Amino acid sequence: MGQAALLDPLTGLGNRQMMTSAIDQGGEELSAVFVDVDQFKEVNDRYSHSVGDEVLRRIAVILRTHCRSGDVPVRYGGDEFLILVFGGHDAAEEVAARLHAAVRSAPWGQAAPGLEVTVSVGVGHTVASRGAIAAADAALYEAKRAGRDRVVTV
């Protein structure tokens, strides 16, 4: 029951409570990778909310598959996901690149004919002036401003 309180019911990933706990327990250098499904409202509007839910579940599988064992993937909210990466900048950038490529190459048409899904990804690192999550959030918005379907690092 206690573990269930730390999981998102739709995706099975961790939730914000798990994220907070992982940050509190993490002693290594922290990086964050924000992942946002591009044009997700259009997926729900064009294909249905059940297809939208399937997209979120499939993104969760991709996250679990392409994260390292010590990474902490969580559903941050809606169509946003966050991966806490302990162990350095390079590791976070590699995780982000793998996730982005995996989403681009996934067989989305199996969920709904004609469906295409891309993600915008922001990578942030802990720096003196702000935390990794805030930096990743800023990088995510830069990826969206730059045209979506890309990885940006701050």
Coordinates of N, CA, C and O in Angstrom, one line a residue:
M1 N 0.8 -1.2 0.0 CA 0.0 0.0 0.0 C 0.9 1.3 0.0 O 0.6 2.2 -0.7
G2 N 2.0 1.3 0.8 CA 2.9 2.4 0.8 C 3.5 2.6 -0.5 O 3.7 3.8 -0.9
Q3 N 3.9 1.6 -1.2 CA 4.6 1.7 -2.5 C 3.6 2.2 -3.5 O 3.9 3.0 -4.4
A4 N 2.3 1.8 -3.4 CA 1.3 2.3 -4.4 C 1.1 3.8 -4.3 O 0.8 4.4 -5.3
A5 N 1.3 4.3 -3.1 CA 1.1 5.8 -3.0 C 2.2 6.6 -3.7 O 2.1 7.8 -3.9
L6 N 3.3 5.9 -4.1 CA 4.4 6.5 -4.8 C 4.3 6.4 -6.3 O 5.2 6.8 -7.0
L7 N 3.3 5.7 -6.8 CA 3.2 5.4 -8.2 C 2.0 6.1 -8.9 O 0.9 6.2 -8.3
D8 N 2.2 6.4 -10.1 CA 1.1 7.0 -11.0 C 0.3 5.8 -11.4 O 0.8 4.8 -12.0
P9 N -1.0 5.9 -11.2 CA -1.9 4.7 -11.6 C -2.0 4.4 -13.1 O -2.1 3.3 -13.4
L10 N -1.8 5.4 -13.9 CA -2.0 5.2 -15.4 C -0.7 4.5 -16.0 O -0.8 3.6 -16.7
T11 N 0.4 5.1 -15.6 CA 1.7 4.7 -16.2 C 2.5 3.7 -15.4 O 3.4 3.0 -16.0
G12 N 2.3 3.6 -14.1 CA 3.1 2.8 -13.3 C 4.4 3.4 -12.9 O 5.2 2.7 -12.2
L13 N 4.7 4.6 -13.4 CA 5.9 5.3 -13.1 C 5.8 5.9 -11.7 O 4.7 6.0 -11.2
G14 N 6.9 6.4 -11.1 CA 6.8 7.1 -9.9 C 6.0 8.4 -10.1 O 5.7 8.9 -11.2
N15 N 5.5 9.0 -8.9 CA 4.8 10.2 -9.0 C 5.7 11.3 -8.3 O 6.8 11.1 -8.0
R16 N 5.1 12.5 -8.1 CA 5.9 13.6 -7.5 C 6.4 13.3 -6.1 O 7.5 13.7 -5.7
Q17 N 5.6 12.5 -5.4 CA 6.0 12.1 -4.0 C 7.3 11.3 -4.1 O 8.2 11.4 -3.3
M18 N 7.3 10.3 -5.0 CA 8.5 9.5 -5.2 C 9.7 10.4 -5.6 O 10.8 10.2 -5.2
M19 N 9.4 11.4 -6.5 CA 10.5 12.3 -7.0 C 11.1 13.0 -5.8 O 12.3 13.0 -5.7
T20 N 10.3 13.5 -4.9 CA 10.7 14.3 -3.8 C 11.6 13.4 -2.8 O 12.6 13.8 -2.4
S21 N 11.1 12.2 -2.6 CA 11.8 11.2 -1.8 C 13.2 10.9 -2.4 O 14.2 10.8 -1.7
A22 N 13.2 10.7 -3.7 CA 14.5 10.3 -4.4 C 15.5 11.5 -4.3 O 16.7 11.3 -4.1
I23 N 15.0 12.7 -4.5 CA 15.9 13.9 -4.4 C 16.5 14.0 -3.0 O 17.6 14.2 -2.8
D24 N 15.6 13.8 -1.9 CA 16.1 13.8 -0.5 C 17.1 12.8 -0.2 O 18.0 13.0 0.6
Q25 N 17.0 11.6 -0.8 CA 17.9 10.5 -0.6 C 19.1 10.5 -1.4 O 20.1 9.9 -1.1
G26 N 19.1 11.2 -2.6 CA 20.2 11.2 -3.5 C 21.4 12.0 -3.0 O 21.2 13.2 -2.6
G27 N 22.5 11.4 -3.0 CA 23.7 12.1 -2.5 C 24.6 12.5 -3.7 O 25.5 13.3 -3.5
E28 N 24.4 12.0 -4.8 CA 25.3 12.3 -6.0 C 24.9 13.5 -6.7 O 23.8 14.1 -6.4
E29 N 25.7 13.9 -7.6 CA 25.4 15.0 -8.5 C 24.0 14.7 -9.3 O 23.9 13.7 -9.8
L30 N 23.1 15.7 -9.2 CA 21.8 15.5 -9.8 C 21.6 16.2 -11.1 O 21.9 17.4 -11.2
S31 N 21.1 15.5 -12.1 CA 20.6 16.1 -13.3 C 19.2 15.7 -13.5 O 18.7 14.7 -12.9
A32 N 18.4 16.5 -14.3 CA 17.0 16.2 -14.5 C 16.8 16.2 -16.0 O 17.3 17.0 -16.7
V33 N 15.9 15.3 -16.5 CA 15.5 15.3 -17.9 C 14.0 15.4 -17.9 O 13.3 14.5 -17.4
F34 N 13.5 16.5 -18.5 CA 12.0 16.7 -18.6 C 11.6 16.2 -20.0 O 12.3 16.6 -21.0
V35 N 10.6 15.5 -20.1 CA 10.0 15.0 -21.3 C 8.6 15.4 -21.5 O 7.8 15.2 -20.5
D36 N 8.2 16.1 -22.5 CA 6.9 16.5 -22.8 C 6.4 16.1 -24.1 O 7.1 16.2 -25.1
V37 N 5.2 15.4 -24.2 CA 4.7 14.9 -25.4 C 4.2 16.1 -26.2 O 3.4 16.9 -25.8
D38 N 4.7 16.3 -27.4 CA 4.4 17.4 -28.3 C 2.9 17.2 -28.8 O 2.5 16.2 -29.2
Q39 N 2.2 18.4 -28.8 CA 0.9 18.5 -29.3 C -0.1 17.4 -28.7 O -0.9 16.8 -29.4
F40 N 0.1 17.1 -27.4 CA -0.7 16.0 -26.8 C -2.2 16.3 -26.9 O -3.0 15.3 -27.1
K41 N -2.6 17.5 -26.7 CA -4.0 17.8 -26.8 C -4.6 17.4 -28.2 O -5.7 16.9 -28.2
E42 N -3.8 17.6 -29.2 CA -4.3 17.2 -30.5 C -4.4 15.6 -30.6 O -5.3 15.2 -31.3
V43 N -3.6 14.9 -29.9 CA -3.8 13.4 -29.9 C -5.1 13.1 -29.3 O -5.9 12.3 -29.8
N44 N -5.4 13.7 -28.1 CA -6.7 13.4 -27.5 C -7.8 13.9 -28.3 O -8.8 13.1 -28.5
D45 N -7.7 15.0 -28.9 CA -8.9 15.6 -29.7 C -9.1 14.8 -31.0 O -10.2 14.5 -31.4
R46 N -8.0 14.4 -31.7 CA -8.1 13.7 -33.0 C -8.4 12.2 -32.9 O -9.1 11.7 -33.6
Y47 N -7.7 11.6 -31.9 CA -7.8 10.1 -31.8 C -8.7 9.6 -30.7 O -9.2 8.5 -30.7
S48 N -8.8 10.3 -29.6 CA -9.6 10.0 -28.4 C -8.7 10.0 -27.2 O -7.5 9.9 -27.2
H49 N -9.3 10.1 -26.0 CA -8.6 10.1 -24.8 C -8.1 8.7 -24.5 O -7.0 8.6 -23.8
S50 N -8.7 7.7 -24.9 CA -8.2 6.4 -24.7 C -6.9 6.2 -25.5 O -5.9 5.5 -24.9
V51 N -6.8 6.7 -26.7 CA -5.5 6.6 -27.4 C -4.5 7.5 -26.7 O -3.3 7.1 -26.6
G52 N -4.9 8.7 -26.2 CA -4.0 9.5 -25.4 C -3.4 8.8 -24.2 O -2.2 8.9 -23.9
D53 N -4.3 8.1 -23.5 CA -3.8 7.3 -22.4 C -2.8 6.2 -22.8 O -1.8 5.9 -22.1
E54 N -3.1 5.6 -24.0 CA -2.2 4.6 -24.5 C -0.8 5.2 -24.8 O 0.2 4.6 -24.6
V55 N -0.8 6.4 -25.4 CA 0.4 7.1 -25.7 C 1.2 7.3 -24.4 O 2.4 7.0 -24.3
L56 N 0.6 7.7 -23.3 CA 1.2 7.9 -22.1 C 1.8 6.6 -21.5 O 2.9 6.6 -21.0
R57 N 1.0 5.5 -21.6 CA 1.5 4.2 -21.1 C 2.8 3.8 -22.0 O 3.7 3.3 -21.4
R58 N 2.7 4.0 -23.3 CA 3.8 3.6 -24.1 C 5.1 4.5 -23.9 O 6.2 4.0 -23.9
I59 N 4.9 5.7 -23.6 CA 6.0 6.6 -23.2 C 6.6 6.1 -22.0 O 7.9 6.0 -21.8
A60 N 5.8 5.7 -21.0 CA 6.3 5.2 -19.7 C 7.2 3.9 -20.0 O 8.2 3.8 -19.3
V61 N 6.7 3.0 -20.9 CA 7.5 1.8 -21.2 C 8.9 2.3 -21.8 O 9.9 1.7 -21.4
I62 N 8.8 3.2 -22.7 CA 10.1 3.7 -23.3 C 11.0 4.3 -22.2 O 12.2 4.0 -22.2
L63 N 10.4 5.0 -21.3 CA 11.3 5.6 -20.2 C 11.9 4.5 -19.4 O 13.1 4.5 -19.1
R64 N 11.1 3.5 -19.0 CA 11.6 2.4 -18.2 C 12.7 1.6 -18.9 O 13.7 1.2 -18.4
T65 N 12.5 1.5 -20.2 CA 13.4 0.7 -21.0 C 14.8 1.4 -21.3 O 15.8 0.8 -21.3
H66 N 14.7 2.7 -21.4 CA 15.9 3.4 -21.8 C 16.6 4.2 -20.7 O 17.6 4.9 -20.9
C67 N 16.0 4.2 -19.5 CA 16.7 4.8 -18.3 C 17.7 3.8 -17.8 O 17.6 2.6 -18.0
R68 N 18.7 4.3 -17.1 CA 19.6 3.4 -16.4 C 19.0 2.9 -15.1 O 18.0 3.5 -14.6
S69 N 19.5 1.9 -14.5 CA 18.9 1.3 -13.3 C 18.8 2.2 -12.1 O 17.9 2.1 -11.4
G70 N 19.7 3.2 -12.0 CA 19.6 4.1 -10.9 C 18.8 5.3 -11.1 O 18.6 6.2 -10.2
D71 N 18.4 5.5 -12.4 CA 17.6 6.7 -12.7 C 16.2 6.6 -12.1 O 15.7 5.4 -11.9
V72 N 15.5 7.7 -11.9 CA 14.2 7.7 -11.3 C 13.2 8.4 -12.3 O 13.1 9.6 -12.3
P73 N 12.5 7.6 -13.1 CA 11.5 8.2 -14.0 C 10.1 8.4 -13.3 O 9.7 7.5 -12.5
V74 N 9.5 9.6 -13.4 CA 8.3 9.9 -12.8 C 7.3 10.5 -13.8 O 7.8 11.2 -14.7
R75 N 6.1 10.3 -13.6 CA 5.1 11.1 -14.4 C 4.9 12.4 -13.5 O 4.4 12.4 -12.4
Y76 N 5.3 13.5 -14.1 CA 5.3 14.8 -13.4 C 3.9 15.3 -13.4 O 3.5 16.0 -12.4
G77 N 3.2 15.1 -14.4 CA 1.8 15.6 -14.5 C 1.3 15.6 -15.9 O 2.1 15.9 -16.8
G78 N 0.1 15.3 -16.2 CA -0.5 15.4 -17.5 C 0.4 14.6 -18.5 O 0.6 13.4 -18.3
D79 N 0.9 15.3 -19.5 CA 1.8 14.6 -20.5 C 3.3 14.9 -20.3 O 4.1 14.8 -21.2
E80 N 3.6 15.3 -19.1 CA 5.0 15.6 -18.7 C 5.6 14.5 -17.8 O 5.0 14.1 -16.9
F81 N 6.8 14.2 -18.2 CA 7.6 13.2 -17.4 C 8.9 13.8 -17.0 O 9.4 14.7 -17.7
L82 N 9.5 13.3 -15.9 CA 10.8 13.7 -15.4 C 11.6 12.5 -15.0 O 11.1 11.6 -14.4
I83 N 12.9 12.6 -15.4 CA 13.8 11.5 -15.0 C 14.9 12.2 -14.2 O 15.5 13.1 -14.6
L84 N 15.0 11.7 -13.0 CA 16.2 12.1 -12.1 C 17.3 11.2 -12.5 O 17.2 10.0 -12.4
V85 N 18.4 11.9 -12.8 CA 19.6 11.1 -13.2 C 20.7 11.5 -12.2 O 21.1 12.7 -12.1
F86 N 21.2 10.6 -11.5 CA 22.3 10.8 -10.5 C 23.6 10.3 -11.2 O 23.6 9.2 -11.7
G87 N 24.6 11.1 -11.2 CA 25.9 10.6 -11.7 C 26.5 11.4 -12.8 O 27.5 11.0 -13.4
G88 N 26.0 12.6 -13.1 CA 26.7 13.5 -14.0 C 26.0 13.9 -15.2 O 25.0 13.3 -15.6
H89 N 26.5 15.0 -15.8 CA 25.9 15.6 -16.9 C 25.9 14.7 -18.2 O 24.8 14.6 -18.8
D90 N 27.0 14.0 -18.4 CA 27.0 13.2 -19.6 C 26.0 12.1 -19.6 O 25.3 11.8 -20.6
A91 N 25.8 11.5 -18.4 CA 24.8 10.4 -18.3 C 23.4 11.0 -18.6 O 22.6 10.3 -19.3
A92 N 23.0 12.1 -18.1 CA 21.7 12.7 -18.4 C 21.5 13.0 -19.8 O 20.5 12.7 -20.4
E93 N 22.6 13.5 -20.5 CA 22.4 13.8 -21.9 C 22.3 12.6 -22.7 O 21.6 12.5 -23.7
E94 N 23.0 11.5 -22.3 CA 22.9 10.2 -23.0 C 21.5 9.6 -22.9 O 20.9 9.1 -23.8
V95 N 20.9 9.7 -21.6 CA 19.6 9.2 -21.4 C 18.6 10.0 -22.2 O 17.7 9.4 -22.9
A96 N 18.7 11.3 -22.3 CA 17.8 12.2 -23.0 C 17.8 11.8 -24.5 O 16.8 11.7 -25.2
A97 N 19.0 11.6 -25.1 CA 19.2 11.3 -26.5 C 18.5 9.9 -26.8 O 17.8 9.8 -27.8
R98 N 18.8 9.0 -25.9 CA 18.2 7.6 -26.1 C 16.6 7.7 -26.1 O 16.0 7.1 -26.9
L99 N 16.1 8.4 -25.1 CA 14.6 8.5 -25.0 C 14.0 9.2 -26.2 O 13.0 8.8 -26.8
H100 N 14.7 10.3 -26.6 CA 14.2 11.0 -27.8 C 14.1 10.2 -29.0 O 13.2 10.1 -29.8
A101 N 15.2 9.5 -29.3 CA 15.3 8.6 -30.4 C 14.3 7.4 -30.4 O 13.7 7.1 -31.4
A102 N 14.1 6.9 -29.2 CA 13.2 5.8 -29.0 C 11.8 6.2 -29.3 O 11.0 5.5 -29.9
V103 N 11.4 7.4 -28.8 CA 10.0 7.9 -29.1 C 9.8 8.1 -30.6 O 8.8 7.7 -31.2
R104 N 10.8 8.7 -31.2 CA 10.7 9.0 -32.7 C 10.6 7.7 -33.5 O 9.9 7.7 -34.5
S105 N 11.2 6.6 -33.1 CA 11.2 5.4 -33.8 C 10.1 4.4 -33.4 O 10.0 3.3 -34.0
A106 N 9.4 4.7 -32.4 CA 8.3 3.8 -31.9 C 7.2 3.6 -32.9 O 6.9 4.5 -33.7
P107 N 6.6 2.4 -33.0 CA 5.5 2.2 -33.9 C 4.2 2.7 -33.5 O 3.3 2.0 -33.1
W108 N 4.0 4.0 -33.5 CA 2.8 4.7 -33.0 C 1.6 4.3 -33.7 O 0.5 4.3 -33.2
G109 N 1.7 4.0 -35.0 CA 0.6 3.6 -35.8 C -0.1 2.3 -35.3 O -1.3 2.1 -35.6
Q110 N 0.6 1.5 -34.4 CA -0.1 0.4 -33.8 C -1.2 0.8 -32.8 O -2.1 0.1 -32.6
A111 N -1.0 2.0 -32.2 CA -2.0 2.5 -31.2 C -3.2 3.1 -32.0 O -4.3 3.0 -31.5
A112 N -2.9 3.7 -33.1 CA -4.0 4.3 -33.9 C -3.4 4.6 -35.3 O -2.3 5.2 -35.4
P113 N -4.1 4.2 -36.3 CA -3.6 4.4 -37.7 C -3.3 5.9 -37.9 O -4.1 6.7 -37.6
G114 N -2.1 6.2 -38.4 CA -1.7 7.6 -38.7 C -1.2 8.3 -37.6 O -0.7 9.5 -37.7
L115 N -1.2 7.7 -36.4 CA -0.7 8.4 -35.2 C 0.8 8.6 -35.3 O 1.6 7.6 -35.6
E116 N 1.3 9.8 -35.0 CA 2.7 10.1 -34.9 C 2.9 10.8 -33.6 O 2.2 11.7 -33.3
V117 N 4.0 10.5 -32.9 CA 4.2 11.1 -31.6 C 5.7 11.5 -31.5 O 6.6 10.7 -31.9
T118 N 5.9 12.7 -31.1 CA 7.3 13.2 -30.8 C 7.3 13.8 -29.4 O 6.2 14.1 -28.8
V119 N 8.5 14.0 -28.9 CA 8.6 14.7 -27.6 C 9.6 15.8 -27.6 O 10.6 15.7 -28.4
S120 N 9.5 16.7 -26.8 CA 10.5 17.8 -26.5 C 11.1 17.4 -25.2 O 10.4 16.9 -24.3
V121 N 12.4 17.5 -25.1 CA 13.2 17.1 -24.0 C 14.1 18.2 -23.5 O 14.8 18.8 -24.3
G122 N 14.1 18.5 -22.2 CA 15.0 19.4 -21.6 C 15.9 18.8 -20.6 O 15.4 18.0 -19.8
V123 N 17.2 19.1 -20.6 CA 18.1 18.5 -19.7 C 18.7 19.6 -18.9 O 19.2 20.6 -19.4
G124 N 18.7 19.4 -17.6 CA 19.2 20.4 -16.7 C 20.1 19.8 -15.6 O 19.9 18.6 -15.2
H125 N 21.1 20.6 -15.2 CA 22.0 20.1 -14.2 C 22.0 21.0 -13.0 O 21.7 22.2 -13.1
T126 N 22.4 20.5 -11.8 CA 22.4 21.3 -10.6 C 23.6 22.3 -10.8 O 24.7 22.0 -11.1
V127 N 23.2 23.6 -10.6 CA 24.2 24.7 -10.7 C 23.9 25.6 -9.5 O 22.9 25.5 -8.8
A128 N 24.9 26.4 -9.2 CA 24.8 27.2 -8.0 C 23.5 28.1 -7.9 O 22.9 28.3 -6.9
S129 N 23.1 28.6 -9.1 CA 22.0 29.6 -9.1 C 20.6 28.9 -9.1 O 19.6 29.5 -8.8
R130 N 20.5 27.7 -9.5 CA 19.2 27.0 -9.6 C 19.3 25.5 -9.6 O 20.4 25.0 -10.0
G131 N 18.3 24.8 -9.3 CA 18.3 23.4 -9.3 C 18.2 22.7 -10.6 O 17.8 23.4 -11.6
A132 N 18.5 21.4 -10.7 CA 18.4 20.7 -11.9 C 17.0 20.7 -12.5 O 16.9 20.7 -13.7
I133 N 16.0 20.5 -11.7 CA 14.6 20.5 -12.2 C 14.2 21.8 -12.9 O 13.7 21.8 -14.0
A134 N 14.5 22.9 -12.2 CA 14.2 24.2 -12.8 C 15.0 24.4 -14.1 O 14.5 24.9 -15.1
A135 N 16.3 24.0 -14.1 CA 17.1 24.1 -15.4 C 16.5 23.2 -16.5 O 16.4 23.7 -17.6
A136 N 16.1 22.0 -16.1 CA 15.5 21.1 -17.1 C 14.2 21.7 -17.7 O 13.9 21.6 -18.9
D137 N 13.4 22.3 -16.8 CA 12.1 22.9 -17.2 C 12.4 24.1 -18.2 O 11.7 24.2 -19.2
A138 N 13.4 24.9 -17.9 CA 13.8 26.0 -18.8 C 14.3 25.4 -20.1 O 13.9 26.0 -21.2
A139 N 15.0 24.4 -20.1 CA 15.5 23.7 -21.3 C 14.3 23.2 -22.1 O 14.3 23.3 -23.4
L140 N 13.4 22.6 -21.4 CA 12.2 22.0 -22.1 C 11.4 23.1 -22.9 O 11.1 23.0 -24.0
Y141 N 11.2 24.3 -22.2 CA 10.5 25.4 -22.9 C 11.3 25.9 -24.1 O 10.8 26.3 -25.1
E142 N 12.6 25.9 -24.0 CA 13.5 26.3 -25.1 C 13.3 25.3 -26.3 O 13.3 25.7 -27.4
A143 N 13.2 24.0 -26.0 CA 13.0 23.0 -27.0 C 11.7 23.2 -27.7 O 11.6 23.1 -28.9
K144 N 10.7 23.6 -27.0 CA 9.4 23.9 -27.6 C 9.4 25.1 -28.4 O 8.9 25.1 -29.5
R145 N 10.1 26.2 -27.9 CA 10.2 27.4 -28.7 C 11.0 27.2 -29.9 O 10.7 27.9 -30.9
A146 N 11.9 26.3 -29.9 CA 12.8 26.1 -31.1 C 12.1 25.2 -32.1 O 12.7 24.8 -33.1
G147 N 10.9 24.7 -31.9 CA 10.1 23.9 -32.8 C 9.7 22.5 -32.4 O 9.2 21.8 -33.2
R148 N 10.0 22.2 -31.2 CA 9.6 20.8 -30.7 C 10.4 19.7 -31.3 O 11.3 20.0 -32.1
D149 N 10.2 18.5 -30.8 CA 10.9 17.3 -31.3 C 12.4 17.4 -31.3 O 13.1 17.2 -32.3
R150 N 12.9 17.8 -30.1 CA 14.4 18.0 -30.0 C 14.8 17.9 -28.5 O 13.9 18.0 -27.6
V151 N 16.1 17.8 -28.3 CA 16.6 17.8 -27.0 C 17.4 19.1 -26.8 O 18.2 19.4 -27.7
V152 N 17.2 19.8 -25.7 CA 17.9 21.0 -25.4 C 18.5 20.8 -24.0 O 17.8 20.4 -23.1
T153 N 19.8 21.2 -23.8 CA 20.4 21.1 -22.5 C 20.8 22.5 -22.0 O 21.2 23.4 -22.8
V154 N 20.5 22.8 -20.7 CA 20.9 24.0 -20.1 C 22.0 23.7 -19.1 O 21.9 22.8 -18.3

